[in-house]
Tab-separated table of C-alpha atoms in Angstrom:
chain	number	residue	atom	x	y	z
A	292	UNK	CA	24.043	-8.256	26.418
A	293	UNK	CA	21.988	-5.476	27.862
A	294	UNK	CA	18.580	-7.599	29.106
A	295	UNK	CA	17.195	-4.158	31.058
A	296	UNK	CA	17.530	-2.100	27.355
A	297	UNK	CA	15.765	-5.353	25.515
A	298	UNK	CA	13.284	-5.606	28.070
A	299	UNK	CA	12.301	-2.080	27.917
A	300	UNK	CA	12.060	-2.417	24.020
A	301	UNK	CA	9.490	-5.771	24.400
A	302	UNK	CA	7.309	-3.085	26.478
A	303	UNK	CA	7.213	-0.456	23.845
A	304	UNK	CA	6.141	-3.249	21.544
A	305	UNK	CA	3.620	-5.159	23.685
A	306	UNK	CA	1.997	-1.406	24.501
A	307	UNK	CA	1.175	-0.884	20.404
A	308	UNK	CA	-0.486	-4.607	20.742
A	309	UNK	CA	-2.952	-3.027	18.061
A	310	UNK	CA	-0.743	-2.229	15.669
A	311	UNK	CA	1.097	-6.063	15.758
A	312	UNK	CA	-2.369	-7.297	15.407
A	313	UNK	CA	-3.111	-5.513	12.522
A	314	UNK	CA	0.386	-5.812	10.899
A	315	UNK	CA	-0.544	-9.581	11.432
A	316	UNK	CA	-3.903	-10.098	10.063
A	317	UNK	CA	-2.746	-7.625	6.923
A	318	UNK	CA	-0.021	-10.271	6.066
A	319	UNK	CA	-1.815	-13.387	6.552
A	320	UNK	CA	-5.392	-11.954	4.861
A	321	UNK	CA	-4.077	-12.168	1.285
A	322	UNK	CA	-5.023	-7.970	1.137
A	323	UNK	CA	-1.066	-7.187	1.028
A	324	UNK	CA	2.318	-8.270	-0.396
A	325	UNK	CA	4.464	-9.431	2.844
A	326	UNK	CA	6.947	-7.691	1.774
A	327	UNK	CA	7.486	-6.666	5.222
A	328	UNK	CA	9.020	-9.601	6.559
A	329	UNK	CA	11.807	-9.323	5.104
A	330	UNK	CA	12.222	-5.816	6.603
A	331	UNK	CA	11.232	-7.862	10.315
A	332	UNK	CA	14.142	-10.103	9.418
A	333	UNK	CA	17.093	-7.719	8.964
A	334	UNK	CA	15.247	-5.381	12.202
A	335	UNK	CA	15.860	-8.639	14.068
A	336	UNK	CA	19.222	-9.061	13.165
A	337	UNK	CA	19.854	-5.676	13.836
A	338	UNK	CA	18.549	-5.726	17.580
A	339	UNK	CA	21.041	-8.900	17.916
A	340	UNK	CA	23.510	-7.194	16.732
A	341	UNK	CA	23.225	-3.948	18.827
A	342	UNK	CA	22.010	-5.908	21.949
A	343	UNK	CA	25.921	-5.848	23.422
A	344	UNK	CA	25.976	-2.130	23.246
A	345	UNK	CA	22.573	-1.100	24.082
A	346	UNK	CA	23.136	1.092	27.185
A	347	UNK	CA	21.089	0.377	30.279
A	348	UNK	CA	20.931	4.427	30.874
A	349	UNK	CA	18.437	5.687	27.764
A	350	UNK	CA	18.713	9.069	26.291
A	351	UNK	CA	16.417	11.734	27.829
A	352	UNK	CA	15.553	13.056	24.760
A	353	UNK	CA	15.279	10.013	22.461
A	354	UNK	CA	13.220	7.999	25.469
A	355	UNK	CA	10.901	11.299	25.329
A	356	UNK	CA	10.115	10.970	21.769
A	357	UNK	CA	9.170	7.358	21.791
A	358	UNK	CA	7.112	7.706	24.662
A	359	UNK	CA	5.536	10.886	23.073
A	360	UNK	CA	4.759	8.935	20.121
A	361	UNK	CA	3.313	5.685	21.981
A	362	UNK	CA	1.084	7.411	23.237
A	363	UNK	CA	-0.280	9.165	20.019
A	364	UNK	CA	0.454	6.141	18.239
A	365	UNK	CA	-2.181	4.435	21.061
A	366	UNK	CA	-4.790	7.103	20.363
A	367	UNK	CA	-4.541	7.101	16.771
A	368	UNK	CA	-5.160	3.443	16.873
A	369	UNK	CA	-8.197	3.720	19.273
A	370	UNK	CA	-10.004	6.458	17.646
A	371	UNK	CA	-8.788	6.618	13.693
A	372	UNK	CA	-7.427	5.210	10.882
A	373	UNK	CA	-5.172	1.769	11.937
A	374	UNK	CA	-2.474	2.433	9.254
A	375	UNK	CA	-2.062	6.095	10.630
A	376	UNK	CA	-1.813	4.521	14.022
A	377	UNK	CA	0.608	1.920	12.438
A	378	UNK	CA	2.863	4.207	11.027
A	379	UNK	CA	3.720	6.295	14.527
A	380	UNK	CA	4.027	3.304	16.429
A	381	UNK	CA	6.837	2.018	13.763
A	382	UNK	CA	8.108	5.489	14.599
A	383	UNK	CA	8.090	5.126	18.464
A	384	UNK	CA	9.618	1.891	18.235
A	385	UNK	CA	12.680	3.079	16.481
A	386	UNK	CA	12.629	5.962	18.695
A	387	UNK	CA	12.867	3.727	21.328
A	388	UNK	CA	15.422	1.394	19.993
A	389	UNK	CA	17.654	4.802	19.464
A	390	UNK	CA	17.129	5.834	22.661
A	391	UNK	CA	19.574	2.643	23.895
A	392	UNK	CA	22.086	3.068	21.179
A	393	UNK	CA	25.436	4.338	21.884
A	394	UNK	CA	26.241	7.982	20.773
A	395	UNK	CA	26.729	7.773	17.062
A	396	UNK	CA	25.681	4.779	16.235
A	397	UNK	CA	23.233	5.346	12.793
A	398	UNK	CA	19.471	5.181	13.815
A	399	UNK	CA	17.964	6.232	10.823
A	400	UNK	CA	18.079	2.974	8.188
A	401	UNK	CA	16.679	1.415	10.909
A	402	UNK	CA	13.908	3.976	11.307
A	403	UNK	CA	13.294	3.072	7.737
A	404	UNK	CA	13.177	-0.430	8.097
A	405	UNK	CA	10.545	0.122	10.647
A	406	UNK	CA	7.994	1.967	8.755
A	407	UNK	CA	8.812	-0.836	5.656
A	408	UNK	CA	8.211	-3.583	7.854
A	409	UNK	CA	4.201	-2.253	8.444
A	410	UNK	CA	1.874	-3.957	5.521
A	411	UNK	CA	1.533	-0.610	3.233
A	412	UNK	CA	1.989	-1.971	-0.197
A	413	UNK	CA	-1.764	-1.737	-0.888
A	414	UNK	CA	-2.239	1.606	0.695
A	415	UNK	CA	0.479	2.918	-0.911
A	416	UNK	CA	-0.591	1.590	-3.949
A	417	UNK	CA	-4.631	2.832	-3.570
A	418	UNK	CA	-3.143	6.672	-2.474
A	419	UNK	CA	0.142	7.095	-4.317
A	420	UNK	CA	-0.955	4.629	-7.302
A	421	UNK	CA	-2.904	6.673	-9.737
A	422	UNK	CA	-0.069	10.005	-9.424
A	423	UNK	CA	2.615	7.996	-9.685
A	424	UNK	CA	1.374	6.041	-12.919
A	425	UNK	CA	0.199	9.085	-14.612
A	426	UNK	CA	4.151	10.271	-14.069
A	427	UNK	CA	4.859	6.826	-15.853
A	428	UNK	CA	2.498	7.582	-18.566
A	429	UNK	CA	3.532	11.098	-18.734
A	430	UNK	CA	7.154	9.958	-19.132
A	431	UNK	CA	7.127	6.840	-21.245
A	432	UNK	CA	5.159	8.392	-23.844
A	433	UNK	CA	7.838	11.211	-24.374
A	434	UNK	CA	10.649	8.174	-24.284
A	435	UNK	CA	8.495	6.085	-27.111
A	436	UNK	CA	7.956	8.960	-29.152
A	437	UNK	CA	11.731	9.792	-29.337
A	438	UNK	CA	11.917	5.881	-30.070
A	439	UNK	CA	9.810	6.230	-33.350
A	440	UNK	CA	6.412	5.273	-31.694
A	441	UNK	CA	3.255	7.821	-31.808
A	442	UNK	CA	2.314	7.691	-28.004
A	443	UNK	CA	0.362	9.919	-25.798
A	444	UNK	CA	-1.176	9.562	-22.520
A	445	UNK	CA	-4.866	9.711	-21.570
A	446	UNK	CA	-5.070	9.819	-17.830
A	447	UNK	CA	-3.378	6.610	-16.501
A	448	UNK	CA	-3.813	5.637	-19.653
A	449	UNK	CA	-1.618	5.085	-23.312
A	450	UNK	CA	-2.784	5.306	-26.623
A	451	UNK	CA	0.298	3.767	-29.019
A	452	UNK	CA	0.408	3.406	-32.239
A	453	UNK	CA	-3.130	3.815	-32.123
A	454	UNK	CA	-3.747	1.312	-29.559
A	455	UNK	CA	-5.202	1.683	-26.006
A	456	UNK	CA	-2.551	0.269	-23.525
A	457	UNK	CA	-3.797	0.378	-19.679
A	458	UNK	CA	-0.822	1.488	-17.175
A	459	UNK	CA	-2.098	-1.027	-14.603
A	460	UNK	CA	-0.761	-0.986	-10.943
A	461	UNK	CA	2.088	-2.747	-11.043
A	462	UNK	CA	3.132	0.037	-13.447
A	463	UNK	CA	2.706	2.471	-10.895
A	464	UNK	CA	6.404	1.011	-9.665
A	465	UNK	CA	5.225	0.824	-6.249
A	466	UNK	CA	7.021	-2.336	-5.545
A	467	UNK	CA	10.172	-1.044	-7.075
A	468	UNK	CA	9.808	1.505	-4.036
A	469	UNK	CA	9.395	-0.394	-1.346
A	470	UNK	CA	12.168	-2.961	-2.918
A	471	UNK	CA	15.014	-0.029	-3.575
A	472	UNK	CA	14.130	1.448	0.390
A	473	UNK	CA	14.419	-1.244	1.668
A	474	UNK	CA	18.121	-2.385	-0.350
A	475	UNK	CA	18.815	1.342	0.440
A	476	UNK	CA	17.901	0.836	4.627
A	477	UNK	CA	20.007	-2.367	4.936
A	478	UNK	CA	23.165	-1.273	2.937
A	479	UNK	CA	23.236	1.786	5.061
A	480	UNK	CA	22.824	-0.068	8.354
A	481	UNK	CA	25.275	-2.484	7.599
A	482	UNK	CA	27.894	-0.179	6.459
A	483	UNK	CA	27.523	1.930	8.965
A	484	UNK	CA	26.689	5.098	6.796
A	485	UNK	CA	25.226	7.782	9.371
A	486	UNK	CA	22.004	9.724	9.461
A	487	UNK	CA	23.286	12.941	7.834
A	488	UNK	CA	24.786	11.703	4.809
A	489	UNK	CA	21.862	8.699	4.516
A	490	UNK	CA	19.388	11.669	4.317
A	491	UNK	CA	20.868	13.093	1.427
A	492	UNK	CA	21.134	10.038	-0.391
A	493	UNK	CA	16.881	9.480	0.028
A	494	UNK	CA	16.416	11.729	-2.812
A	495	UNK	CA	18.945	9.573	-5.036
A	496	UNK	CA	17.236	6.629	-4.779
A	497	UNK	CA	13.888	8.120	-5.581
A	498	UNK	CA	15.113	9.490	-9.135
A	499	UNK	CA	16.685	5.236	-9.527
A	500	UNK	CA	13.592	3.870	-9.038
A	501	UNK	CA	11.421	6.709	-11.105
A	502	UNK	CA	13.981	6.178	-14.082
A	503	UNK	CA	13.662	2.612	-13.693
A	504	UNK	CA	9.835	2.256	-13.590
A	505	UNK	CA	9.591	4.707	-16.448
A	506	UNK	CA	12.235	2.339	-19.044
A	507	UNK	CA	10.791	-0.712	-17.626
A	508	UNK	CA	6.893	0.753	-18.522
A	509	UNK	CA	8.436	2.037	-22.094
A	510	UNK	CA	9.526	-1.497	-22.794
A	511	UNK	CA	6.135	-3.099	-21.919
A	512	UNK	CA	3.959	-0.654	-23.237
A	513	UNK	CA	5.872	-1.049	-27.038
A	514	UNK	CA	5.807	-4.823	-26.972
A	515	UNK	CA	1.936	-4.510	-26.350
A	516	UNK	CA	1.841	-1.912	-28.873
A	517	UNK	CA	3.969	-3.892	-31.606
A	518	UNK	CA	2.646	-7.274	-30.596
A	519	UNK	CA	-0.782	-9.160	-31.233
A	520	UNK	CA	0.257	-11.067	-27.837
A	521	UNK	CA	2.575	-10.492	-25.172
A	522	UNK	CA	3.728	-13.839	-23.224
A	523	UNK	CA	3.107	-13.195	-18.970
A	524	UNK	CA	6.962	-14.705	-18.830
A	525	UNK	CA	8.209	-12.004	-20.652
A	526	UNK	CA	6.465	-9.255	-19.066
A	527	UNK	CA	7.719	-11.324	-15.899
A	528	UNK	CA	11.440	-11.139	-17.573
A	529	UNK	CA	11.250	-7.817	-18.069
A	530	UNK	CA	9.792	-6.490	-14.618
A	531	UNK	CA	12.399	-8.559	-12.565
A	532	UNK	CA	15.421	-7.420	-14.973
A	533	UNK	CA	14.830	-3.773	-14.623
A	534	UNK	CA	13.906	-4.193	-10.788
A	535	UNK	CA	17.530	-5.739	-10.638
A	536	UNK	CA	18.892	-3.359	-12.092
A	537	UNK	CA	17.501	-0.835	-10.115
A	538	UNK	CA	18.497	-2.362	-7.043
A	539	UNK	CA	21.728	-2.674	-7.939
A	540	UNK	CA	21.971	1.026	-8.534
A	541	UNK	CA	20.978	1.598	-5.299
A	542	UNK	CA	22.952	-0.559	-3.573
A	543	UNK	CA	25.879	1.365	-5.500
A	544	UNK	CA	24.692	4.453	-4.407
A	545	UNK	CA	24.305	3.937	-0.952
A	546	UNK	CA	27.801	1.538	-0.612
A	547	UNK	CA	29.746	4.217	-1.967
A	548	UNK	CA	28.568	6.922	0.121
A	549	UNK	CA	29.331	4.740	2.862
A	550	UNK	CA	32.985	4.166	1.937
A	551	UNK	CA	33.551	7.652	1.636
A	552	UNK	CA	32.100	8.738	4.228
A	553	UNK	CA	34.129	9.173	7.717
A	554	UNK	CA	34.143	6.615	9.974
A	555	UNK	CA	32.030	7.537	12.985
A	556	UNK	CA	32.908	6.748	15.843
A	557	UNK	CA	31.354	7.214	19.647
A	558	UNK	CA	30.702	10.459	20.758
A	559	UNK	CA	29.064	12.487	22.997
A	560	UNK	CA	25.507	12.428	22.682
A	561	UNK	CA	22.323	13.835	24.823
A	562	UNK	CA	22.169	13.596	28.575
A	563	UNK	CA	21.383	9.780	29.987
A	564	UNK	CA	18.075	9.414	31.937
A	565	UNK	CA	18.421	8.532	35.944
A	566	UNK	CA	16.904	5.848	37.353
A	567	UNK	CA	13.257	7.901	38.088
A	568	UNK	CA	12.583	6.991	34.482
A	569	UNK	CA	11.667	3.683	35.099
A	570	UNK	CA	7.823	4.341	36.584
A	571	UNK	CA	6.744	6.665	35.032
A	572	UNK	CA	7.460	4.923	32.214
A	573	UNK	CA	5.658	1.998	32.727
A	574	UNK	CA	2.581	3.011	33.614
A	575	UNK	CA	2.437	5.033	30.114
A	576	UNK	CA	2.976	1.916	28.679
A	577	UNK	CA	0.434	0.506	30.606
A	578	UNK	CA	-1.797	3.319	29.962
A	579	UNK	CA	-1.249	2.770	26.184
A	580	UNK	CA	-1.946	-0.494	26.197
A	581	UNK	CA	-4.768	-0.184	27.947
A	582	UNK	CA	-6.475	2.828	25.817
A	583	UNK	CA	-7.441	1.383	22.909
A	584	UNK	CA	-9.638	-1.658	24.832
A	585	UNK	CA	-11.264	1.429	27.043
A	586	UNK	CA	-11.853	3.068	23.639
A	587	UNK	CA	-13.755	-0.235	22.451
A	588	UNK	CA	-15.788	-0.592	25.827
A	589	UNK	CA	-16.893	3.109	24.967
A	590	UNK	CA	-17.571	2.839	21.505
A	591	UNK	CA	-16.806	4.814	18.777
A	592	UNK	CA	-19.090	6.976	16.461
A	593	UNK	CA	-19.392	5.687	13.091
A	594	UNK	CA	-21.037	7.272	10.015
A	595	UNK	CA	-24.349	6.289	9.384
A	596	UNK	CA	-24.328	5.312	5.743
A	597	UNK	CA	-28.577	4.710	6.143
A	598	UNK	CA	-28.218	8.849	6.085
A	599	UNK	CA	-27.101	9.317	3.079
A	600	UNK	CA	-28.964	9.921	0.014
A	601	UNK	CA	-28.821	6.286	-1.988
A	602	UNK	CA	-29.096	5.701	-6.253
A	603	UNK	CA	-32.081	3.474	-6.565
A	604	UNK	CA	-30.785	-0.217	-7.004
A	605	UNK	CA	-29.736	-1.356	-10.931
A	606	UNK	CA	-32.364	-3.734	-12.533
A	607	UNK	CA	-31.376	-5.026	-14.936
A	608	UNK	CA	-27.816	-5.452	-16.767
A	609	UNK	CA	-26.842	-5.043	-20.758
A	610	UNK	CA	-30.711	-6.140	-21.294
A	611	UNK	CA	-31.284	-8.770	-18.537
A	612	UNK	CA	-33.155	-8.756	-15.147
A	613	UNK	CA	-31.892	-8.375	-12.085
A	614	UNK	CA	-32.442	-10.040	-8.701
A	615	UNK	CA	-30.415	-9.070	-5.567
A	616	UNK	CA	-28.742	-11.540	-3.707
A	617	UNK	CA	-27.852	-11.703	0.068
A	618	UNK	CA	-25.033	-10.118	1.538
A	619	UNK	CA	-22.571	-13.045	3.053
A	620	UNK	CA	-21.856	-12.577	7.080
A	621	UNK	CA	-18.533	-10.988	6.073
A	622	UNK	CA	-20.158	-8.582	3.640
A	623	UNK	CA	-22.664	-7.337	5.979
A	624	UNK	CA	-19.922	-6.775	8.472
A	625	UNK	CA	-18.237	-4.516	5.993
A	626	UNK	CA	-21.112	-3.107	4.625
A	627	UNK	CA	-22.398	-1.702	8.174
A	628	UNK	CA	-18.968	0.666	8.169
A	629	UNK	CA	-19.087	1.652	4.700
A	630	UNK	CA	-20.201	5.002	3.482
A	631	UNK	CA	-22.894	4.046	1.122
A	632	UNK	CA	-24.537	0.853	0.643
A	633	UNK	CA	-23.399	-2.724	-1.001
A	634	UNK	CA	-25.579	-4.800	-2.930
A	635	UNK	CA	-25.428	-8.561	-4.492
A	636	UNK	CA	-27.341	-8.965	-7.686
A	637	UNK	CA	-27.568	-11.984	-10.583
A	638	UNK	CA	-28.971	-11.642	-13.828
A	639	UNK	CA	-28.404	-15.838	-13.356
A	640	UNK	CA	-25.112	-15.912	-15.487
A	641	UNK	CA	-23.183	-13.168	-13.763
A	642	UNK	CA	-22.859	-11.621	-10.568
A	643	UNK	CA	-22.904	-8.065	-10.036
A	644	UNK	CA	-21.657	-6.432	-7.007
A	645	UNK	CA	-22.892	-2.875	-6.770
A	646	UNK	CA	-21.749	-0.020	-4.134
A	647	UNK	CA	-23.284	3.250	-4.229
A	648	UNK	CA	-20.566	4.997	-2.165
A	649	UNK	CA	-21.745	9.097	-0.436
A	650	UNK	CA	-17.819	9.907	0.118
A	651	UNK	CA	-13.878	9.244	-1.166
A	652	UNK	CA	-13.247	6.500	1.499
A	653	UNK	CA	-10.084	3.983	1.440
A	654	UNK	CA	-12.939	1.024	1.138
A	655	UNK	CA	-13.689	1.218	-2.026
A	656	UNK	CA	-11.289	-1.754	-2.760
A	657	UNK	CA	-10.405	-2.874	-6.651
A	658	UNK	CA	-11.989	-5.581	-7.061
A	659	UNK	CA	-8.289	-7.119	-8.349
A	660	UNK	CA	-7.155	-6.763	-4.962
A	661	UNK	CA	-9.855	-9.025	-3.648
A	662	UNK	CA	-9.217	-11.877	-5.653
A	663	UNK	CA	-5.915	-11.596	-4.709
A	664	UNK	CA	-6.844	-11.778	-1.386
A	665	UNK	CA	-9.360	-14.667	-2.260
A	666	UNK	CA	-5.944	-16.799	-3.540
A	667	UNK	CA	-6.875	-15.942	-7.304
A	668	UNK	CA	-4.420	-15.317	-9.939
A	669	UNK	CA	-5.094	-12.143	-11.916
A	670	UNK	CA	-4.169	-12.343	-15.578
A	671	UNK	CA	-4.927	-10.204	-19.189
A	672	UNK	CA	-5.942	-6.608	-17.551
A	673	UNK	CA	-6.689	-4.449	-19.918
A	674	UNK	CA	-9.815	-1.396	-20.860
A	675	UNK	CA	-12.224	-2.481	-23.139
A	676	UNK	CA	-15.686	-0.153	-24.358
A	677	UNK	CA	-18.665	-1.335	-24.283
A	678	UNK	CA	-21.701	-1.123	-27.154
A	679	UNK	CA	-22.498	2.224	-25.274
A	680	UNK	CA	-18.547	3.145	-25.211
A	681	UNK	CA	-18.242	3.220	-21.535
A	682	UNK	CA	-15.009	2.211	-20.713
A	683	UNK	CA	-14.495	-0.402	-18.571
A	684	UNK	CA	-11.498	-2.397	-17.062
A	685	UNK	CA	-11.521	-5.802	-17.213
A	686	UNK	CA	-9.440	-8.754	-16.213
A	687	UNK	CA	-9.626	-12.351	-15.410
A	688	UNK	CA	-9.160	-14.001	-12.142
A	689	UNK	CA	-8.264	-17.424	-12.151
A	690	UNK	CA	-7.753	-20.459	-9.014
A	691	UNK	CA	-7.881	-24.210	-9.287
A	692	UNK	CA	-8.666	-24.316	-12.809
A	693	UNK	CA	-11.456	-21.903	-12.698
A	694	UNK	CA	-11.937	-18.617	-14.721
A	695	UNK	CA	-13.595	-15.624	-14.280
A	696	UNK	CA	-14.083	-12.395	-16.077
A	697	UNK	CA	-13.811	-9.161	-13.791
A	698	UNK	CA	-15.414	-5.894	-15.244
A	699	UNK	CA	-15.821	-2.784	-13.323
A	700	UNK	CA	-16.177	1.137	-13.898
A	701	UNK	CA	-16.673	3.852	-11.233
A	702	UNK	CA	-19.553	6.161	-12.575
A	703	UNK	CA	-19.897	9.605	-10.490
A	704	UNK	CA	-22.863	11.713	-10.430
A	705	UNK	CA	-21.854	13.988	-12.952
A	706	UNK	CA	-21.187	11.297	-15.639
A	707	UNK	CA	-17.585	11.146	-14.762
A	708	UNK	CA	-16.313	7.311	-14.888
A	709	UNK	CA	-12.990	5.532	-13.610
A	710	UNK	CA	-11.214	2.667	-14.308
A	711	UNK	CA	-9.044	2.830	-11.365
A	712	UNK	CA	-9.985	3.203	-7.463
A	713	UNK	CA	-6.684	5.555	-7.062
A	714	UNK	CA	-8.075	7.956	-9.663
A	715	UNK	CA	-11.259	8.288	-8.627
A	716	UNK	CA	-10.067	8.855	-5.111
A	717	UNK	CA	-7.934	12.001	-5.794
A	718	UNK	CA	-10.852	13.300	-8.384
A	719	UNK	CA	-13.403	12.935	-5.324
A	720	UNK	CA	-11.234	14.187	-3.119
A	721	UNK	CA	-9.878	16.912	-5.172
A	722	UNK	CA	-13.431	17.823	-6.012
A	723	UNK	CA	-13.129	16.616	-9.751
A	724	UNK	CA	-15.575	14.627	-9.682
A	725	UNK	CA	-18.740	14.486	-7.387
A	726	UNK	CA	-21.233	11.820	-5.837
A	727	UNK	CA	-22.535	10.024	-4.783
A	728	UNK	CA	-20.402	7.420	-7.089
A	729	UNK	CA	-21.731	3.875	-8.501
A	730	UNK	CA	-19.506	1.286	-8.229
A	731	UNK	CA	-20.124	-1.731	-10.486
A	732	UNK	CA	-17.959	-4.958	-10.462
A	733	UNK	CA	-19.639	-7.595	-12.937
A	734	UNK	CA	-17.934	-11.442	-12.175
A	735	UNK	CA	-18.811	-14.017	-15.114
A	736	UNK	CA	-17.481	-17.612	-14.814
A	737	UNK	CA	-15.579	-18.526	-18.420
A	738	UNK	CA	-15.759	-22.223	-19.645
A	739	UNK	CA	-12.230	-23.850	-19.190
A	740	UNK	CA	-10.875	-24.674	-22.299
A	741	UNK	CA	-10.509	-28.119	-23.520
């Protein structure tokens, strides 16, 4: 076992200390899937498995790439967004890692694995959401109508049979991504399939899962559309059937490339560092390791959301007064770095959470993804209108035998409302719609039944 190769892999890891910290605090916070250890698992195994080749000589050109990418990966993490920060260090780590590896051994599965292994579900599901379920929509509708059903999409929305269906997030089939990558990553590592022909088979597995999500969202959307009341086990049933199948298909896919494919064997690769690398090297490291505490000691600039032109607080709701309430210690924290303002209000049955937000920003959470993070259950999402036929989408959140009733609506300046924190992203950002944008979520406790 090479220990120099391993040890020099530990230091590329302990130098992106911010982005393990964040990873960390993403999986244990409730705010993402951790789907990602699973990924950390098979890395692992990986490393173990590689450790008796590693070479103690790195590739020049490899061991130039990861430590190009530390350090950006070190300044992204100091001065901007964490995920961005996140996703190059996952980068320079596999960099790294294929730096050591023999000559033809494949690197990039393992690449993959990297970036999967990063908490993203939620991100991905915030930026990529809203497209990708509007494709679904897009889709299914054209596969119910040539089933005999009158469907036709409204936004992220359906409209079957005369019936409003919301295309919620899991429908978005951003789970069946991650899920078919990551079968896709570990078949290909362990069969040894290399880089070239794994990079042609990417594009395969997208049109799997895209075909998948689209049946699998047909299926659900006609039993809503055909039923009075759809049981959660079936829509359960269904999901992990098709997300079986789909994995399966990949697997396929990516196996049979593999066997015939030609077996690689070592080769010549890129010149091997000399021993000079070693200094250098570490004080980058060090350097990177050290940036982002020298960036906190400094400080960073943050918008001043007092700046910004605010809506004048609501006062009353549906008919009844108003009072604001006071922002908890972790809602002020979050408050002081968001671009707009945050307010707590009661009209003494419900509470009202209100955000007047100045700009498209990634903290404009749905509120279903913080009960979720809160431990709660989230259960019968679906739009409903109001007496004033303002959509809104509603839910309820349930934990330890309580209940309670989630509505929310993003209104924009310009009259323009949402239902869903990915759409009104893209319309902000896309200059669809414009601000600044109220943001109402309206919590009110149900009475358990007998």
């Amino acid at each position: 076992m090479n220990s120099a190769a391993l040890f020099w892999l530990a230091a590329f890891a302990c130098a992106l200390w911010p982005t393990g910290l964040w990873a960390a605090a993403r999986m244990v916070d409730g705010s993402d899937d951790p789907l990602g250890l699973a990924a950390i698992a098979v890395l692992l195994v990986a490393v173990v498995r590689l450790a008796p080749s590693l070479q103690r000589e790195p590739s020049r050109r490899w061991l130039a790439v990861a430590a190009f990418l530390a350090v950006a990966s070190a300044t992204v993490a100091a001065t901007g967004p964490a995920l961005l920060g996140a996703l190059i260090a996952a980068l320079a780590l596999a960099a790294a890692l294929r730096a050591f590896m023999a000559p033809g051994t494949p690197a990039l599965p393992l690449a993959g694995l990297a970036v999967l292994a990063l908490p993203v579900v939620s991100s991905m599901q915030f930026y990529a959401g809203f497209p990708l379920r509007v494709v679904t929509a897009e889709a299914s509708a054209w596969l119910l109508g040539a089933a005999g059903f009158s469907a036709s999409r409204e936004g992220s929305a359906m409209t079957v049979d005369g019936r409003l269906v919301v295309v919620d997030a899991p429908c978005s089939g951003v789970q069946m991504v991650w899920m078919a990558y990551f079968c896709a990553c570990t078949v290909a590592w362990w069969a040894r399939l290399p880089d070239r022909v794994f990079a042609r088979r990417v594009a395969g597995v997208g049109v799997i899962v895209l075909a998948g999500n689209v049946v699998r969202n047909a299926m659900l959307v006609g039993l809503e559309a055909r039923a009075a009341v759809v049981p959660g086990w079936l829509h359960e049933a269904i999901g992990a059937a098709v997300l079986a199948a789909v994995c399966v298909a990949v697997s396929i896919l990516v196996g049979r490339a593999a066997l015939a494919a030609p077996a690689t064997g070592a080769r010549t690769g890129p010149k091997r560092a000399g021993s000079a690398w070693r200094r250098p090297l570490a004080a980058l490291l060090a350097t990177c390791a050290a940036l982002p505490l020298l960036a906190a000691g400094h400080g960073i600039d943050r918008p001043d959301a007092s700046s910004a032109v605010m809506t004048e607080l609501p006062r009353e709701l549906d008919g009844r007064p108003l009072r604001p309430l006071a922002l908890g210690t972790v809602e002020a924290r979050f408050a002081a770095h968001f671009p707009g303002r945050i307010a707590r209000l009661t009209d003494e049955r419900s509470v009202v959470v209100w955000r007047d937000v100045t700009a498209p920003t990634r903290m404009l959470h749905p509120a279903a993804d913080c009960y979720r993070g809160l431990g709660y259950r989230i259960a019968e999402a679906r739009l409903e209108r109001d007496a004033e036929g303002r959509l809104w989408r509603t839910f309820v959140a349930r934990r330890d035998g309580r209940r309670i009733r989630v509505a929310e609506p993003i209104v924009g300046r310009d009259a323009t409302a949402f239902t869903d924190a990915s759409a009104w992203f893209w319309a902000a950002q896309l200059g669809r719609s414009h601000g600044p944008w109220q943001a109402i979520t309206v919590a009110t406790p149900l009475e358990n039944p007998a």
